[in-house]
Amino acid sequence: MHYKDELAEVLAKETDTEKSIFFALLEIPPQADMGDLALPCFRLAKELKKAPNLIASELKEKISGQLAWLQRTEVVGGYLNFYVDPAQYAKAVLQNGFAGSKAPGSGSEGKGKTVLVEYSSPNIAKPFHVGHAFSTLVGEAIANLYEYRGYDVKRLNHLGDYGTQFGKLIAAWRHWGSEEALAEDPITELNRVYVKFYRELGNNPELEDEGRLYFKRLEEKAPEEYELWKLFRDLSLKAFDKIYDRLDIKFDSMLGESFYSDKIPAVIDRLRAMGLLEESEGAQVVNLDSYDLNPCLILKSDGATIYASRDIAAVYYRDETWDFYRNIYVVGAPQKNHFQQVFAVLKEAGFPKADQCIHVAFGTVRFADGIFSTRQGNVILLNDLLAESVAKTKVIIQNNNPDLPMEEVDRIAESVGVGAVRYTFLRNGRERDIVFSWDDMLDFEGDSAPYLQYTFARCSSIMRLAEANGTWPFDPKEINTAHLAGEEEQAIIKLQDGFETAVLEALDSHEPSIMLRNTSQLARAFNRFYNSRSILHAENKEVMKARLILTESTRTYLKAGLEIAGIDALDRM
RNA sequence: GGGCGUAUAGCUCAGCAGGAUAGAGCAACAGCCUUCUAAGCUGUGGGUCGCAGGUUCGAAUCCUGCUACGCUCGCCA
């Protein structure tokens, strides 16, 4: 809103004060009837030694008539409230960024800057469960946000395809694996033997050493272990592809941890050359006392690498490959400490972009009575959740619209069902844990993706009818925005005005929920408008046109918000 | 024990670079479909903003202490 800037300038001029003081003081009142901007005069009262409402009324006099867009001002308590002329406001918002022509809230400041977003990153040979949805869906939304502002985004899936756990898996497979079962359903079979491994560990502790040995051999590329591992990896990737197809997510790189294994010696050399490596209890570590962090383990006492060393090697590789502007990790909050250590080691090693590496943490998905655990076989598969959601959606569509052809029903149900799941992972602050509940996941009313999609479809429906009767399209400049001065209309316009700010804030804080909140509020505001006004049967053609433009721009904003979140905007549902 | 995080309506969450009566959704109750999609809308009830201090004209928001829960603190990732 440019109004704030102009207002601050006039206030500053009239009082002979710094403009920035007023700019900082001016705020948006909590309620629409308190105006569009407000100046709390309490702080000024202290300096000027005058009562706040006296200051407010003096300022009211001084600025009167100076700003064309200012409809009126009012003194309430110690506040000076400013009311923007609604018709002019509507005009500015609707025509300035009239949606029909471009993606609202988009920008190009990211041009030429490459942002790497690492997300999803499931472990191979393990089921893709609901817990992975968090990283996958939040990561995709963040990648979309960056793209929306013009950044060149590379989506990286840092597969968990390496580490001692695969030594353990090989051990488990050799003890209990079945070829037939593997051919039938690889992930289930691999998971079965892996779970068994942990069950057996109690009576058979030497299994642990066996696993470590096999991993050591894998890292030395011993043929038997390597071939087995490669088979497991290929089978897993095929299974993951199905999920990513369904979510319409395409990665630019699927290089897993294993890829960095042979790039670690160079890292070790570098750290050693800088005198950073120390021996401690037989392992090689980097001391991070000056960062108030525990030492970072680089090499295990058996000489094998560990995840920290692989992550460090990956940063160097990524920068050489992509010359990144930012390197973002969408990885769970429990790994905060790990990333602090990795970034600190990079800093110590003199890597110039250490501060451009960012860990975007998110909460844990858990059951009311405990955590998801692959080892205990206590998980819900993402695919099962999606299937359930789509099935429920299908029933609703068929009830509402019995005449729709089956094919159409299936297509809509897929979009809405998947969208509903996406939205539950995106709508709240990402650092909050999600307690899994079927009821909450499959609640399609109120603040949910289907609600947003429904509102979008509603807008589309109206525009379709307007087109059919020949009133749409027309030049948006024709409309008389005085017809959009009502409370319901202004609420919509305010939210559209705030969309770009919401996108930018969401990007800055890597928090898609901030953007989605605006979209959700817009949908609500539109539904209120829809229920209180007749659009196609408005009192006259001029009013109808104004309302149609409001509908069309709402449609465009809703689509933008939904698509950044990765949710389909459907014209019918 | 050290570090990080969380605590707001019965439930799920916004609000937290201090500001005007603390907001949504769900659930509950009462209404609105011969008219643009009722996955919608309107209304009602529901709050010691974890506890105790402090700073301030003003604190859910800032500071200190405490409590509860979660995560984390080298050879897993």
mmCIF file with all atom_site columns, C-alpha atoms in Angstrom, chain A residues 44-188:
data_model
loop_
_atom_site.group_PDB
_atom_site.id
_atom_site.type_symbol
_atom_site.label_atom_id
_atom_site.label_alt_id
_atom_site.label_comp_id
_atom_site.label_asym_id
_atom_site.label_entity_id
_atom_site.label_seq_id
_atom_site.pdbx_PDB_ins_code
_atom_site.Cartn_x
_atom_site.Cartn_y
_atom_site.Cartn_z
_atom_site.occupancy
_atom_site.B_iso_or_equiv
_atom_site.pdbx_formal_charge
_atom_site.auth_seq_id
_atom_site.auth_comp_id
_atom_site.auth_asym_id
_atom_site.auth_atom_id
_atom_site.pdbx_PDB_model_num
ATOM 1   C CA . LEU A 1 44  ? 4.346   11.371  20.676  1.00 0.00 ? 44  LEU A CA 1
ATOM 2   C CA . ALA A 1 45  ? 2.507   12.505  23.787  1.00 0.00 ? 45  ALA A CA 1
ATOM 3   C CA . LYS A 1 46  ? 5.530   11.817  25.877  1.00 0.00 ? 46  LYS A CA 1
ATOM 4   C CA . GLU A 1 47  ? 7.884   13.851  23.741  1.00 0.00 ? 47  GLU A CA 1
ATOM 5   C CA . LEU A 1 48  ? 5.514   16.723  23.039  1.00 0.00 ? 48  LEU A CA 1
ATOM 6   C CA . LYS A 1 49  ? 4.169   16.699  26.609  1.00 0.00 ? 49  LYS A CA 1
ATOM 7   C CA . LYS A 1 50  ? 0.601   16.883  25.316  1.00 0.00 ? 50  LYS A CA 1
ATOM 8   C CA . ALA A 1 51  ? -2.354  14.600  25.708  1.00 0.00 ? 51  ALA A CA 1
ATOM 9   C CA . PRO A 1 52  ? -2.527  11.932  22.967  1.00 0.00 ? 52  PRO A CA 1
ATOM 10  C CA . ASN A 1 53  ? -5.993  12.838  21.734  1.00 0.00 ? 53  ASN A CA 1
ATOM 11  C CA . LEU A 1 54  ? -5.071  16.505  21.603  1.00 0.00 ? 54  LEU A CA 1
ATOM 12  C CA . ILE A 1 55  ? -2.162  15.637  19.324  1.00 0.00 ? 55  ILE A CA 1
ATOM 13  C CA . ALA A 1 56  ? -4.438  13.479  17.239  1.00 0.00 ? 56  ALA A CA 1
ATOM 14  C CA . SER A 1 57  ? -6.998  16.222  16.710  1.00 0.00 ? 57  SER A CA 1
ATOM 15  C CA . GLU A 1 58  ? -4.299  18.795  15.877  1.00 0.00 ? 58  GLU A CA 1
ATOM 16  C CA . LEU A 1 59  ? -2.838  16.479  13.263  1.00 0.00 ? 59  LEU A CA 1
ATOM 17  C CA . LYS A 1 60  ? -6.299  15.852  11.902  1.00 0.00 ? 60  LYS A CA 1
ATOM 18  C CA . GLU A 1 61  ? -6.685  19.599  11.244  1.00 0.00 ? 61  GLU A CA 1
ATOM 19  C CA . LYS A 1 62  ? -3.244  19.994  9.767   1.00 0.00 ? 62  LYS A CA 1
ATOM 20  C CA . ILE A 1 63  ? -3.441  17.309  7.148   1.00 0.00 ? 63  ILE A CA 1
ATOM 21  C CA . SER A 1 64  ? -7.052  17.884  6.196   1.00 0.00 ? 64  SER A CA 1
ATOM 22  C CA . GLY A 1 65  ? -7.530  18.183  2.459   1.00 0.00 ? 65  GLY A CA 1
ATOM 23  C CA . GLN A 1 66  ? -3.949  17.317  1.580   1.00 0.00 ? 66  GLN A CA 1
ATOM 24  C CA . LEU A 1 67  ? -4.398  13.780  0.304   1.00 0.00 ? 67  LEU A CA 1
ATOM 25  C CA . ALA A 1 68  ? -6.836  13.014  -2.439  1.00 0.00 ? 68  ALA A CA 1
ATOM 26  C CA . TRP A 1 69  ? -7.337  9.396   -1.499  1.00 0.00 ? 69  TRP A CA 1
ATOM 27  C CA . LEU A 1 70  ? -8.031  10.196  2.121   1.00 0.00 ? 70  LEU A CA 1
ATOM 28  C CA . GLN A 1 71  ? -11.765 10.090  2.658   1.00 0.00 ? 71  GLN A CA 1
ATOM 29  C CA . ARG A 1 72  ? -11.813 11.170  6.290   1.00 0.00 ? 72  ARG A CA 1
ATOM 30  C CA . THR A 1 73  ? -9.957  11.003  9.567   1.00 0.00 ? 73  THR A CA 1
ATOM 31  C CA . GLU A 1 74  ? -11.228 10.395  13.041  1.00 0.00 ? 74  GLU A CA 1
ATOM 32  C CA . VAL A 1 75  ? -9.852  10.794  16.528  1.00 0.00 ? 75  VAL A CA 1
ATOM 33  C CA . VAL A 1 76  ? -10.649 7.872   18.788  1.00 0.00 ? 76  VAL A CA 1
ATOM 34  C CA . GLY A 1 77  ? -8.971  7.727   22.169  1.00 0.00 ? 77  GLY A CA 1
ATOM 35  C CA . GLY A 1 78  ? -5.340  8.451   21.545  1.00 0.00 ? 78  GLY A CA 1
ATOM 36  C CA . TYR A 1 79  ? -5.563  7.254   17.974  1.00 0.00 ? 79  TYR A CA 1
ATOM 37  C CA . LEU A 1 80  ? -5.914  9.113   14.726  1.00 0.00 ? 80  LEU A CA 1
ATOM 38  C CA . ASN A 1 81  ? -7.695  6.830   12.276  1.00 0.00 ? 81  ASN A CA 1
ATOM 39  C CA . PHE A 1 82  ? -7.447  7.325   8.547   1.00 0.00 ? 82  PHE A CA 1
ATOM 40  C CA . TYR A 1 83  ? -10.109 6.157   6.125   1.00 0.00 ? 83  TYR A CA 1
ATOM 41  C CA . VAL A 1 84  ? -9.067  5.576   2.544   1.00 0.00 ? 84  VAL A CA 1
ATOM 42  C CA . ASP A 1 85  ? -11.592 6.363   -0.159  1.00 0.00 ? 85  ASP A CA 1
ATOM 43  C CA . PRO A 1 86  ? -12.953 2.917   -1.010  1.00 0.00 ? 86  PRO A CA 1
ATOM 44  C CA . ALA A 1 87  ? -13.612 3.521   -4.691  1.00 0.00 ? 87  ALA A CA 1
ATOM 45  C CA . GLN A 1 88  ? -10.109 4.818   -5.268  1.00 0.00 ? 88  GLN A CA 1
ATOM 46  C CA . TYR A 1 89  ? -8.657  1.984   -3.266  1.00 0.00 ? 89  TYR A CA 1
ATOM 47  C CA . ALA A 1 90  ? -10.571 -0.575  -5.291  1.00 0.00 ? 90  ALA A CA 1
ATOM 48  C CA . LYS A 1 91  ? -9.402  1.050   -8.476  1.00 0.00 ? 91  LYS A CA 1
ATOM 49  C CA . ALA A 1 92  ? -5.782  1.086   -7.395  1.00 0.00 ? 92  ALA A CA 1
ATOM 50  C CA . VAL A 1 93  ? -5.767  -2.554  -6.354  1.00 0.00 ? 93  VAL A CA 1
ATOM 51  C CA . LEU A 1 94  ? -7.857  -3.985  -9.156  1.00 0.00 ? 94  LEU A CA 1
ATOM 52  C CA . GLN A 1 95  ? -6.373  -2.113  -12.040 1.00 0.00 ? 95  GLN A CA 1
ATOM 53  C CA . ASN A 1 96  ? -2.872  -1.696  -10.817 1.00 0.00 ? 96  ASN A CA 1
ATOM 54  C CA . GLY A 1 97  ? -2.340  -5.367  -10.487 1.00 0.00 ? 97  GLY A CA 1
ATOM 55  C CA . PHE A 1 98  ? -5.304  -6.576  -12.395 1.00 0.00 ? 98  PHE A CA 1
ATOM 56  C CA . ALA A 1 99  ? -5.021  -10.228 -12.131 1.00 0.00 ? 99  ALA A CA 1
ATOM 57  C CA . GLY A 1 100 ? -6.227  -11.401 -15.511 1.00 0.00 ? 100 GLY A CA 1
ATOM 58  C CA . SER A 1 101 ? -3.017  -10.315 -17.176 1.00 0.00 ? 101 SER A CA 1
ATOM 59  C CA . LYS A 1 102 ? -0.258  -11.666 -14.959 1.00 0.00 ? 102 LYS A CA 1
ATOM 60  C CA . ALA A 1 103 ? 0.493   -13.801 -11.948 1.00 0.00 ? 103 ALA A CA 1
ATOM 61  C CA . PRO A 1 104 ? -0.420  -11.588 -8.994  1.00 0.00 ? 104 PRO A CA 1
ATOM 62  C CA . GLY A 1 105 ? 2.278   -11.128 -6.407  1.00 0.00 ? 105 GLY A CA 1
ATOM 63  C CA . SER A 1 106 ? 4.974   -12.509 -8.668  1.00 0.00 ? 106 SER A CA 1
ATOM 64  C CA . GLY A 1 107 ? 8.296   -10.779 -9.091  1.00 0.00 ? 107 GLY A CA 1
ATOM 65  C CA . SER A 1 108 ? 11.634  -10.959 -10.761 1.00 0.00 ? 108 SER A CA 1
ATOM 66  C CA . GLU A 1 109 ? 14.140  -9.974  -8.090  1.00 0.00 ? 109 GLU A CA 1
ATOM 67  C CA . GLY A 1 110 ? 15.426  -13.542 -8.113  1.00 0.00 ? 110 GLY A CA 1
ATOM 68  C CA . LYS A 1 111 ? 16.529  -13.397 -11.722 1.00 0.00 ? 111 LYS A CA 1
ATOM 69  C CA . GLY A 1 112 ? 19.939  -14.914 -12.224 1.00 0.00 ? 112 GLY A CA 1
ATOM 70  C CA . LYS A 1 113 ? 20.113  -16.305 -8.703  1.00 0.00 ? 113 LYS A CA 1
ATOM 71  C CA . THR A 1 114 ? 20.156  -20.029 -8.202  1.00 0.00 ? 114 THR A CA 1
ATOM 72  C CA . VAL A 1 115 ? 18.435  -21.404 -5.139  1.00 0.00 ? 115 VAL A CA 1
ATOM 73  C CA . LEU A 1 116 ? 18.906  -25.040 -4.214  1.00 0.00 ? 116 LEU A CA 1
ATOM 74  C CA . VAL A 1 117 ? 16.115  -26.620 -2.232  1.00 0.00 ? 117 VAL A CA 1
ATOM 75  C CA . GLU A 1 118 ? 16.852  -29.989 -0.730  1.00 0.00 ? 118 GLU A CA 1
ATOM 76  C CA . TYR A 1 119 ? 13.687  -31.772 0.345   1.00 0.00 ? 119 TYR A CA 1
ATOM 77  C CA . SER A 1 120 ? 11.800  -35.034 0.570   1.00 0.00 ? 120 SER A CA 1
ATOM 78  C CA . SER A 1 121 ? 14.997  -37.109 0.864   1.00 0.00 ? 121 SER A CA 1
ATOM 79  C CA . PRO A 1 122 ? 13.491  -40.445 1.873   1.00 0.00 ? 122 PRO A CA 1
ATOM 80  C CA . ASN A 1 123 ? 15.621  -43.391 2.856   1.00 0.00 ? 123 ASN A CA 1
ATOM 81  C CA . ILE A 1 124 ? 15.750  -46.096 0.255   1.00 0.00 ? 124 ILE A CA 1
ATOM 82  C CA . ALA A 1 125 ? 14.393  -49.506 1.189   1.00 0.00 ? 125 ALA A CA 1
ATOM 83  C CA . LYS A 1 126 ? 11.955  -47.874 3.553   1.00 0.00 ? 126 LYS A CA 1
ATOM 84  C CA . PRO A 1 127 ? 8.288   -47.097 3.090   1.00 0.00 ? 127 PRO A CA 1
ATOM 85  C CA . PHE A 1 128 ? 7.367   -43.569 2.084   1.00 0.00 ? 128 PHE A CA 1
ATOM 86  C CA . HIS A 1 129 ? 5.175   -42.667 4.984   1.00 0.00 ? 129 HIS A CA 1
ATOM 87  C CA . VAL A 1 130 ? 3.194   -39.696 6.140   1.00 0.00 ? 130 VAL A CA 1
ATOM 88  C CA . GLY A 1 131 ? 6.216   -38.324 7.989   1.00 0.00 ? 131 GLY A CA 1
ATOM 89  C CA . HIS A 1 132 ? 7.990   -37.802 4.664   1.00 0.00 ? 132 HIS A CA 1
ATOM 90  C CA . ALA A 1 133 ? 5.070   -35.747 3.441   1.00 0.00 ? 133 ALA A CA 1
ATOM 91  C CA . PHE A 1 134 ? 6.137   -32.814 5.584   1.00 0.00 ? 134 PHE A CA 1
ATOM 92  C CA . SER A 1 135 ? 9.507   -32.322 3.937   1.00 0.00 ? 135 SER A CA 1
ATOM 93  C CA . THR A 1 136 ? 8.153   -33.177 0.498   1.00 0.00 ? 136 THR A CA 1
ATOM 94  C CA . LEU A 1 137 ? 5.193   -30.820 0.526   1.00 0.00 ? 137 LEU A CA 1
ATOM 95  C CA . VAL A 1 138 ? 6.756   -27.934 2.430   1.00 0.00 ? 138 VAL A CA 1
ATOM 96  C CA . GLY A 1 139 ? 9.888   -28.208 0.295   1.00 0.00 ? 139 GLY A CA 1
ATOM 97  C CA . GLU A 1 140 ? 7.900   -28.113 -2.916  1.00 0.00 ? 140 GLU A CA 1
ATOM 98  C CA . ALA A 1 141 ? 5.946   -25.061 -1.750  1.00 0.00 ? 141 ALA A CA 1
ATOM 99  C CA . ILE A 1 142 ? 9.153   -23.250 -0.833  1.00 0.00 ? 142 ILE A CA 1
ATOM 100 C CA . ALA A 1 143 ? 10.675  -24.104 -4.191  1.00 0.00 ? 143 ALA A CA 1
ATOM 101 C CA . ASN A 1 144 ? 7.522   -22.743 -5.859  1.00 0.00 ? 144 ASN A CA 1
ATOM 102 C CA . LEU A 1 145 ? 7.688   -19.530 -3.839  1.00 0.00 ? 145 LEU A CA 1
ATOM 103 C CA . TYR A 1 146 ? 11.241  -18.889 -4.984  1.00 0.00 ? 146 TYR A CA 1
ATOM 104 C CA . GLU A 1 147 ? 10.301  -19.593 -8.575  1.00 0.00 ? 147 GLU A CA 1
ATOM 105 C CA . TYR A 1 148 ? 7.384   -17.237 -8.279  1.00 0.00 ? 148 TYR A CA 1
ATOM 106 C CA . ARG A 1 149 ? 9.790   -14.438 -7.490  1.00 0.00 ? 149 ARG A CA 1
ATOM 107 C CA . GLY A 1 150 ? 12.001  -15.262 -10.412 1.00 0.00 ? 150 GLY A CA 1
ATOM 108 C CA . TYR A 1 151 ? 14.700  -17.387 -8.810  1.00 0.00 ? 151 TYR A CA 1
ATOM 109 C CA . ASP A 1 152 ? 16.255  -20.233 -10.700 1.00 0.00 ? 152 ASP A CA 1
ATOM 110 C CA . VAL A 1 153 ? 15.346  -23.147 -8.460  1.00 0.00 ? 153 VAL A CA 1
ATOM 111 C CA . LYS A 1 154 ? 16.987  -26.544 -8.383  1.00 0.00 ? 154 LYS A CA 1
ATOM 112 C CA . ARG A 1 155 ? 15.012  -29.217 -6.571  1.00 0.00 ? 155 ARG A CA 1
ATOM 113 C CA . LEU A 1 156 ? 17.305  -31.676 -4.897  1.00 0.00 ? 156 LEU A CA 1
ATOM 114 C CA . ASN A 1 157 ? 16.291  -35.008 -3.471  1.00 0.00 ? 157 ASN A CA 1
ATOM 115 C CA . HIS A 1 158 ? 19.116  -36.000 -1.163  1.00 0.00 ? 158 HIS A CA 1
ATOM 116 C CA . LEU A 1 159 ? 18.241  -39.672 -0.989  1.00 0.00 ? 159 LEU A CA 1
ATOM 117 C CA . GLY A 1 160 ? 19.151  -41.506 2.181   1.00 0.00 ? 160 GLY A CA 1
ATOM 118 C CA . ASP A 1 161 ? 20.934  -44.223 0.320   1.00 0.00 ? 161 ASP A CA 1
ATOM 119 C CA . TYR A 1 162 ? 24.049  -44.607 2.403   1.00 0.00 ? 162 TYR A CA 1
ATOM 120 C CA . GLY A 1 163 ? 25.291  -45.197 5.886   1.00 0.00 ? 163 GLY A CA 1
ATOM 121 C CA . THR A 1 164 ? 25.552  -47.915 8.450   1.00 0.00 ? 164 THR A CA 1
ATOM 122 C CA . GLN A 1 165 ? 21.845  -48.672 8.178   1.00 0.00 ? 165 GLN A CA 1
ATOM 123 C CA . PHE A 1 166 ? 22.483  -50.209 4.760   1.00 0.00 ? 166 PHE A CA 1
ATOM 124 C CA . GLY A 1 167 ? 25.111  -52.458 6.215   1.00 0.00 ? 167 GLY A CA 1
ATOM 125 C CA . LYS A 1 168 ? 22.436  -53.543 8.637   1.00 0.00 ? 168 LYS A CA 1
ATOM 126 C CA . LEU A 1 169 ? 19.958  -54.003 5.826   1.00 0.00 ? 169 LEU A CA 1
ATOM 127 C CA . ILE A 1 170 ? 22.420  -56.201 3.944   1.00 0.00 ? 170 ILE A CA 1
ATOM 128 C CA . ALA A 1 171 ? 22.960  -58.270 7.069   1.00 0.00 ? 171 ALA A CA 1
ATOM 129 C CA . ALA A 1 172 ? 19.204  -58.577 7.575   1.00 0.00 ? 172 ALA A CA 1
ATOM 130 C CA . TRP A 1 173 ? 18.660  -59.541 3.954   1.00 0.00 ? 173 TRP A CA 1
ATOM 131 C CA . ARG A 1 174 ? 21.312  -62.239 4.110   1.00 0.00 ? 174 ARG A CA 1
ATOM 132 C CA . HIS A 1 175 ? 19.748  -63.712 7.226   1.00 0.00 ? 175 HIS A CA 1
ATOM 133 C CA . TRP A 1 176 ? 16.065  -63.550 6.365   1.00 0.00 ? 176 TRP A CA 1
ATOM 134 C CA . GLY A 1 177 ? 15.468  -62.184 2.855   1.00 0.00 ? 177 GLY A CA 1
ATOM 135 C CA . SER A 1 178 ? 13.211  -63.833 0.306   1.00 0.00 ? 178 SER A CA 1
ATOM 136 C CA . GLU A 1 179 ? 13.814  -63.361 -3.422  1.00 0.00 ? 179 GLU A CA 1
ATOM 137 C CA . GLU A 1 180 ? 10.177  -63.961 -4.327  1.00 0.00 ? 180 GLU A CA 1
ATOM 138 C CA . ALA A 1 181 ? 8.889   -61.459 -1.831  1.00 0.00 ? 181 ALA A CA 1
ATOM 139 C CA . LEU A 1 182 ? 11.411  -58.916 -3.070  1.00 0.00 ? 182 LEU A CA 1
ATOM 140 C CA . ALA A 1 183 ? 10.214  -59.332 -6.631  1.00 0.00 ? 183 ALA A CA 1
ATOM 141 C CA . GLU A 1 184 ? 6.619   -58.952 -5.516  1.00 0.00 ? 184 GLU A CA 1
ATOM 142 C CA . ASP A 1 185 ? 6.866   -55.848 -3.360  1.00 0.00 ? 185 ASP A CA 1
ATOM 143 C CA . PRO A 1 186 ? 10.437  -54.738 -2.747  1.00 0.00 ? 186 PRO A CA 1
ATOM 144 C CA . ILE A 1 187 ? 9.870   -52.042 -0.148  1.00 0.00 ? 187 ILE A CA 1
ATOM 145 C CA . THR A 1 188 ? 7.641   -54.211 1.992   1.00 0.00 ? 188 THR A CA 1
#
